[in-house]
Protein backbone atom coordinates (compact mmCIF):
# COMPACT_ATOMS: atom_id res chain seq x y z
CA UNK A 1 0.00 0.00 0.00
CA UNK A 2 1.40 3.40 -0.99
CA UNK A 3 1.91 6.00 1.70
CA UNK A 4 0.43 9.47 1.09
CA UNK A 5 3.33 11.94 1.20
CA UNK A 6 1.78 15.22 0.00
CA UNK A 7 2.66 18.52 1.69
CA UNK A 8 0.97 21.90 1.23
CA UNK A 9 3.50 24.75 1.09
CA UNK A 10 3.23 28.51 0.63
CA UNK A 11 5.24 29.98 -2.25
CA UNK A 12 7.33 32.90 -0.94
CA UNK A 13 10.12 35.05 -2.28
CA UNK A 14 13.52 34.38 -0.76
CA UNK A 15 16.57 36.60 -0.64
CA UNK A 16 20.05 35.19 -0.15
CA UNK A 17 21.93 36.10 2.98
CA UNK A 18 25.47 37.43 2.87
CA UNK A 19 26.34 34.88 5.55
CA UNK A 20 24.51 31.65 4.73
CA UNK A 21 24.24 29.01 7.43
CA UNK A 22 22.89 25.49 7.50
CA UNK A 23 19.54 25.08 9.21
CA UNK A 24 16.79 22.49 9.18
CA UNK A 25 13.31 23.84 8.47
CA UNK A 26 9.97 22.57 7.25
CA UNK A 27 10.29 24.42 3.96
CA UNK A 28 11.46 23.41 0.52
CA UNK A 29 13.75 25.94 -1.18
CA UNK A 30 13.74 25.90 -4.98
CA UNK A 31 16.30 28.10 -6.72
CA UNK A 32 15.62 30.07 -9.86
CA UNK A 33 12.53 31.76 -11.27
CA UNK A 34 11.23 28.69 -13.12
CA UNK A 35 8.52 28.20 -10.47
CA UNK A 36 7.09 31.67 -11.17
CA UNK A 37 7.38 31.01 -14.91
CA UNK A 38 5.24 27.88 -14.38
CA UNK A 39 2.48 30.01 -12.82
CA UNK A 40 3.27 29.74 -9.10
CA UNK A 41 3.14 33.25 -7.63
CA UNK A 42 4.41 34.49 -4.24
CA UNK A 43 1.68 34.02 -1.64
CA UNK A 44 0.07 31.13 -3.52
CA UNK A 45 0.01 27.61 -2.12
CA UNK A 46 1.46 24.53 -3.79
CA UNK A 47 1.11 20.82 -3.06
CA UNK A 48 4.37 18.87 -3.14
CA UNK A 49 4.21 15.07 -3.18
CA UNK A 50 6.14 12.02 -4.29
CA UNK A 51 4.60 9.78 -6.96
CA UNK A 52 6.45 6.83 -8.49
CA UNK A 53 9.81 8.17 -7.28
CA UNK A 54 9.25 11.67 -8.68
CA UNK A 55 8.61 14.97 -6.93
CA UNK A 56 5.28 16.39 -8.17
CA UNK A 57 4.40 20.07 -7.56
CA UNK A 58 0.84 21.25 -8.29
CA UNK A 59 -1.25 24.26 -7.34
CA UNK A 60 -3.24 23.85 -4.14
CA UNK A 61 -6.98 24.41 -4.09
CA UNK A 62 -8.01 27.60 -2.29
CA UNK A 63 -9.77 26.94 1.01
JSON list of C-alpha atoms in Angstrom, two decimals:
[
{"chain": "A", "resi": 1, "resn": "UNK", "atom": "CA", "xyz": [0.00, 0.00, 0.00]},
{"chain": "A", "resi": 2, "resn": "UNK", "atom": "CA", "xyz": [1.40, 3.40, -0.99]},
{"chain": "A", "resi": 3, "resn": "UNK", "atom": "CA", "xyz": [1.91, 6.00, 1.70]},
{"chain": "A", "resi": 4, "resn": "UNK", "atom": "CA", "xyz": [0.43, 9.47, 1.09]},
{"chain": "A", "resi": 5, "resn": "UNK", "atom": "CA", "xyz": [3.33, 11.94, 1.20]},
{"chain": "A", "resi": 6, "resn": "UNK", "atom": "CA", "xyz": [1.78, 15.22, 0.00]},
{"chain": "A", "resi": 7, "resn": "UNK", "atom": "CA", "xyz": [2.66, 18.52, 1.69]},
{"chain": "A", "resi": 8, "resn": "UNK", "atom": "CA", "xyz": [0.97, 21.90, 1.23]},
{"chain": "A", "resi": 9, "resn": "UNK", "atom": "CA", "xyz": [3.50, 24.75, 1.09]},
{"chain": "A", "resi": 10, "resn": "UNK", "atom": "CA", "xyz": [3.23, 28.51, 0.63]},
{"chain": "A", "resi": 11, "resn": "UNK", "atom": "CA", "xyz": [5.24, 29.98, -2.25]},
{"chain": "A", "resi": 12, "resn": "UNK", "atom": "CA", "xyz": [7.33, 32.90, -0.94]},
{"chain": "A", "resi": 13, "resn": "UNK", "atom": "CA", "xyz": [10.12, 35.05, -2.28]},
{"chain": "A", "resi": 14, "resn": "UNK", "atom": "CA", "xyz": [13.52, 34.38, -0.76]},
{"chain": "A", "resi": 15, "resn": "UNK", "atom": "CA", "xyz": [16.57, 36.60, -0.64]},
{"chain": "A", "resi": 16, "resn": "UNK", "atom": "CA", "xyz": [20.05, 35.19, -0.15]},
{"chain": "A", "resi": 17, "resn": "UNK", "atom": "CA", "xyz": [21.93, 36.10, 2.98]},
{"chain": "A", "resi": 18, "resn": "UNK", "atom": "CA", "xyz": [25.47, 37.43, 2.87]},
{"chain": "A", "resi": 19, "resn": "UNK", "atom": "CA", "xyz": [26.34, 34.88, 5.55]},
{"chain": "A", "resi": 20, "resn": "UNK", "atom": "CA", "xyz": [24.51, 31.65, 4.73]},
{"chain": "A", "resi": 21, "resn": "UNK", "atom": "CA", "xyz": [24.24, 29.01, 7.43]},
{"chain": "A", "resi": 22, "resn": "UNK", "atom": "CA", "xyz": [22.89, 25.49, 7.50]},
{"chain": "A", "resi": 23, "resn": "UNK", "atom": "CA", "xyz": [19.54, 25.08, 9.21]},
{"chain": "A", "resi": 24, "resn": "UNK", "atom": "CA", "xyz": [16.79, 22.49, 9.18]},
{"chain": "A", "resi": 25, "resn": "UNK", "atom": "CA", "xyz": [13.31, 23.84, 8.47]},
{"chain": "A", "resi": 26, "resn": "UNK", "atom": "CA", "xyz": [9.97, 22.57, 7.25]},
{"chain": "A", "resi": 27, "resn": "UNK", "atom": "CA", "xyz": [10.29, 24.42, 3.96]},
{"chain": "A", "resi": 28, "resn": "UNK", "atom": "CA", "xyz": [11.46, 23.41, 0.52]},
{"chain": "A", "resi": 29, "resn": "UNK", "atom": "CA", "xyz": [13.75, 25.94, -1.18]},
{"chain": "A", "resi": 30, "resn": "UNK", "atom": "CA", "xyz": [13.74, 25.90, -4.98]},
{"chain": "A", "resi": 31, "resn": "UNK", "atom": "CA", "xyz": [16.30, 28.10, -6.72]},
{"chain": "A", "resi": 32, "resn": "UNK", "atom": "CA", "xyz": [15.62, 30.07, -9.86]},
{"chain": "A", "resi": 33, "resn": "UNK", "atom": "CA", "xyz": [12.53, 31.76, -11.27]},
{"chain": "A", "resi": 34, "resn": "UNK", "atom": "CA", "xyz": [11.23, 28.69, -13.12]},
{"chain": "A", "resi": 35, "resn": "UNK", "atom": "CA", "xyz": [8.52, 28.20, -10.47]},
{"chain": "A", "resi": 36, "resn": "UNK", "atom": "CA", "xyz": [7.09, 31.67, -11.17]},
{"chain": "A", "resi": 37, "resn": "UNK", "atom": "CA", "xyz": [7.38, 31.01, -14.91]},
{"chain": "A", "resi": 38, "resn": "UNK", "atom": "CA", "xyz": [5.24, 27.88, -14.38]},
{"chain": "A", "resi": 39, "resn": "UNK", "atom": "CA", "xyz": [2.48, 30.01, -12.82]},
{"chain": "A", "resi": 40, "resn": "UNK", "atom": "CA", "xyz": [3.27, 29.74, -9.10]},
{"chain": "A", "resi": 41, "resn": "UNK", "atom": "CA", "xyz": [3.14, 33.25, -7.63]},
{"chain": "A", "resi": 42, "resn": "UNK", "atom": "CA", "xyz": [4.41, 34.49, -4.24]},
{"chain": "A", "resi": 43, "resn": "UNK", "atom": "CA", "xyz": [1.68, 34.02, -1.64]},
{"chain": "A", "resi": 44, "resn": "UNK", "atom": "CA", "xyz": [0.07, 31.13, -3.52]},
{"chain": "A", "resi": 45, "resn": "UNK", "atom": "CA", "xyz": [0.01, 27.61, -2.12]},
{"chain": "A", "resi": 46, "resn": "UNK", "atom": "CA", "xyz": [1.46, 24.53, -3.79]},
{"chain": "A", "resi": 47, "resn": "UNK", "atom": "CA", "xyz": [1.11, 20.82, -3.06]},
{"chain": "A", "resi": 48, "resn": "UNK", "atom": "CA", "xyz": [4.37, 18.87, -3.14]},
{"chain": "A", "resi": 49, "resn": "UNK", "atom": "CA", "xyz": [4.21, 15.07, -3.18]},
{"chain": "A", "resi": 50, "resn": "UNK", "atom": "CA", "xyz": [6.14, 12.02, -4.29]},
{"chain": "A", "resi": 51, "resn": "UNK", "atom": "CA", "xyz": [4.60, 9.78, -6.96]},
{"chain": "A", "resi": 52, "resn": "UNK", "atom": "CA", "xyz": [6.45, 6.83, -8.49]},
{"chain": "A", "resi": 53, "resn": "UNK", "atom": "CA", "xyz": [9.81, 8.17, -7.28]},
{"chain": "A", "resi": 54, "resn": "UNK", "atom": "CA", "xyz": [9.25, 11.67, -8.68]},
{"chain": "A", "resi": 55, "resn": "UNK", "atom": "CA", "xyz": [8.61, 14.97, -6.93]},
{"chain": "A", "resi": 56, "resn": "UNK", "atom": "CA", "xyz": [5.28, 16.39, -8.17]},
{"chain": "A", "resi": 57, "resn": "UNK", "atom": "CA", "xyz": [4.40, 20.07, -7.56]},
{"chain": "A", "resi": 58, "resn": "UNK", "atom": "CA", "xyz": [0.84, 21.25, -8.29]},
{"chain": "A", "resi": 59, "resn": "UNK", "atom": "CA", "xyz": [-1.25, 24.26, -7.34]},
{"chain": "A", "resi": 60, "resn": "UNK", "atom": "CA", "xyz": [-3.24, 23.85, -4.14]},
{"chain": "A", "resi": 61, "resn": "UNK", "atom": "CA", "xyz": [-6.98, 24.41, -4.09]},
{"chain": "A", "resi": 62, "resn": "UNK", "atom": "CA", "xyz": [-8.01, 27.60, -2.29]},
{"chain": "A", "resi": 63, "resn": "UNK", "atom": "CA", "xyz": [-9.77, 26.94, 1.01]}
]
